[in-house]
Amino acid sequence: MASYRALNLQLEKHKTGKPPDLPLEAYEGQYHNTAGTFIIAIAQSGQGLKMTMQDLPLTWYHLRPYNGNTFYWPANRNAEIEQSMWPIPSPSYHKIVFEGNKTHGIDQLTWKHDPNASPE
């Protein structure tokens, strides 16, 4: 539990408060890895976004604004054990970075779901 408290402190320490670059609906959509074998759905939810994995209703995260096009979810060990695919106490695991531009919109996201591998 102590590692999750430290993780939340680290996440909060680096949070800038800069609002999302685009309206929340611009981030909505389905995103997939290069192989097309892993799908992440993003939908607007209140003041943030809801990220669902592989169409699994129990595997989701409520994303909050972190820094512009970066969103995050707070670390919560108990919630992650119940609803997470892989509970990993790493700051990069808890952040989603959206990429695109104001002309063409958001067209990809990056999630470093494995702290020992390159992000996808």
Short mmCIF file of C-alpha atoms in Angstrom, two decimals, residues 3-113:
data_model
loop_
_atom_site.label_atom_id
_atom_site.label_comp_id
_atom_site.label_asym_id
_atom_site.label_seq_id
_atom_site.Cartn_x
_atom_site.Cartn_y
_atom_site.Cartn_z
CA SER A 3 4.07 2.13 -2.85
CA TYR A 4 0.64 3.24 -4.11
CA ARG A 5 0.66 6.26 -1.78
CA ALA A 6 4.13 7.19 -3.05
CA LEU A 7 2.98 6.67 -6.63
CA ASN A 8 0.02 9.03 -6.16
CA LEU A 9 2.30 11.63 -4.61
CA GLN A 10 4.63 11.36 -7.60
CA LEU A 11 1.76 11.63 -10.08
CA GLU A 12 0.35 14.69 -8.31
CA LYS A 13 3.79 16.31 -8.06
CA HIS A 14 4.22 16.32 -11.85
CA LYS A 15 0.62 17.21 -12.72
CA THR A 16 0.61 20.68 -14.28
CA GLY A 17 -3.06 21.59 -14.21
CA LYS A 18 -2.89 22.54 -17.90
CA PRO A 19 -6.34 21.71 -19.32
CA PRO A 20 -6.79 19.37 -22.30
CA ASP A 21 -5.75 20.95 -25.60
CA LEU A 22 -9.06 19.99 -27.25
CA PRO A 23 -12.66 19.42 -26.12
CA LEU A 24 -13.05 16.03 -24.42
CA GLU A 25 -15.15 14.62 -27.27
CA ALA A 26 -12.12 15.05 -29.59
CA TYR A 27 -10.36 12.24 -27.67
CA GLU A 28 -13.25 9.77 -28.06
CA GLY A 29 -12.82 6.76 -30.31
CA GLN A 30 -11.27 3.35 -30.63
CA TYR A 31 -7.51 2.99 -30.67
CA HIS A 32 -5.56 -0.18 -31.42
CA ASN A 33 -1.97 -1.38 -31.38
CA THR A 34 0.02 -1.77 -34.61
CA ALA A 35 -0.91 -5.44 -34.92
CA GLY A 36 -4.60 -4.63 -34.43
CA THR A 37 -4.86 -7.17 -31.62
CA PHE A 38 -5.51 -4.85 -28.68
CA ILE A 39 -8.32 -2.27 -28.65
CA ILE A 40 -8.79 0.63 -26.26
CA ALA A 41 -12.08 2.54 -26.34
CA ILE A 42 -12.19 6.12 -25.08
CA ALA A 43 -15.46 7.89 -24.22
CA GLN A 44 -16.19 11.18 -22.51
CA SER A 45 -17.23 10.73 -18.89
CA GLY A 46 -18.01 13.78 -16.76
CA GLN A 47 -14.96 16.04 -16.54
CA GLY A 48 -12.67 13.32 -17.92
CA LEU A 49 -12.57 10.23 -20.09
CA LYS A 50 -13.37 6.57 -19.60
CA MET A 51 -10.86 4.10 -21.04
CA THR A 52 -12.12 0.54 -21.62
CA MET A 53 -9.92 -2.37 -22.68
CA GLN A 54 -10.84 -5.02 -25.23
CA ASP A 55 -14.60 -4.36 -24.80
CA LEU A 56 -14.35 -5.85 -21.31
CA PRO A 57 -16.90 -4.01 -19.13
CA LEU A 58 -14.97 -4.69 -15.92
CA THR A 59 -11.63 -3.43 -17.25
CA TRP A 60 -11.77 0.35 -17.35
CA TYR A 61 -10.14 3.47 -15.96
CA HIS A 62 -11.50 6.97 -15.35
CA LEU A 63 -8.94 9.30 -16.91
CA ARG A 64 -8.47 12.79 -15.51
CA PRO A 65 -6.69 15.71 -17.19
CA TYR A 66 -2.97 15.72 -16.33
CA ASN A 67 -1.12 18.01 -18.72
CA GLY A 68 -2.66 19.07 -22.03
CA ASN A 69 -3.06 15.93 -24.13
CA THR A 70 -1.93 13.69 -21.27
CA PHE A 71 -4.53 12.11 -18.99
CA TYR A 72 -4.04 9.86 -15.94
CA TRP A 73 -5.85 7.81 -13.37
CA PRO A 74 -4.91 7.84 -9.69
CA ALA A 75 -3.29 4.70 -8.33
CA ASN A 76 -5.64 2.66 -6.18
CA ARG A 77 -4.46 -0.85 -5.38
CA ASN A 78 -7.88 -2.26 -4.47
CA ALA A 79 -9.63 -0.82 -7.53
CA GLU A 80 -6.84 -2.01 -9.83
CA ILE A 81 -6.99 -5.55 -8.47
CA GLU A 82 -10.73 -5.61 -9.24
CA GLN A 83 -10.85 -3.86 -12.60
CA SER A 84 -7.36 -3.73 -14.06
CA MET A 85 -5.76 -6.02 -16.61
CA TRP A 86 -2.33 -5.54 -15.03
CA PRO A 87 -2.04 -3.62 -11.76
CA ILE A 88 1.39 -2.01 -12.06
CA PRO A 89 2.56 0.64 -9.56
CA SER A 90 4.42 2.78 -12.10
CA PRO A 91 3.77 6.45 -12.99
CA SER A 92 4.06 5.79 -16.73
CA TYR A 93 1.48 3.00 -16.50
CA HIS A 94 -1.04 5.50 -15.11
CA LYS A 95 -0.70 8.02 -17.96
CA ILE A 96 -2.18 8.09 -21.45
CA VAL A 97 -0.73 10.53 -23.99
CA PHE A 98 -2.94 11.46 -26.94
CA GLU A 99 -1.41 12.72 -30.16
CA GLY A 100 -2.80 14.64 -33.10
CA ASN A 101 -3.49 18.26 -33.92
CA LYS A 102 -6.31 20.80 -33.96
CA THR A 103 -6.79 20.46 -37.73
CA HIS A 104 -7.06 16.67 -37.97
CA GLY A 105 -7.94 15.85 -34.37
CA ILE A 106 -6.58 13.14 -32.12
CA ASP A 107 -5.51 10.07 -34.07
CA GLN A 108 -3.43 8.01 -31.66
CA LEU A 109 -2.56 7.43 -28.05
CA THR A 110 0.50 6.12 -26.29
CA TRP A 111 0.36 4.00 -23.15
CA LYS A 112 3.47 2.65 -21.50
CA HIS A 113 1.70 -0.37 -20.05
#
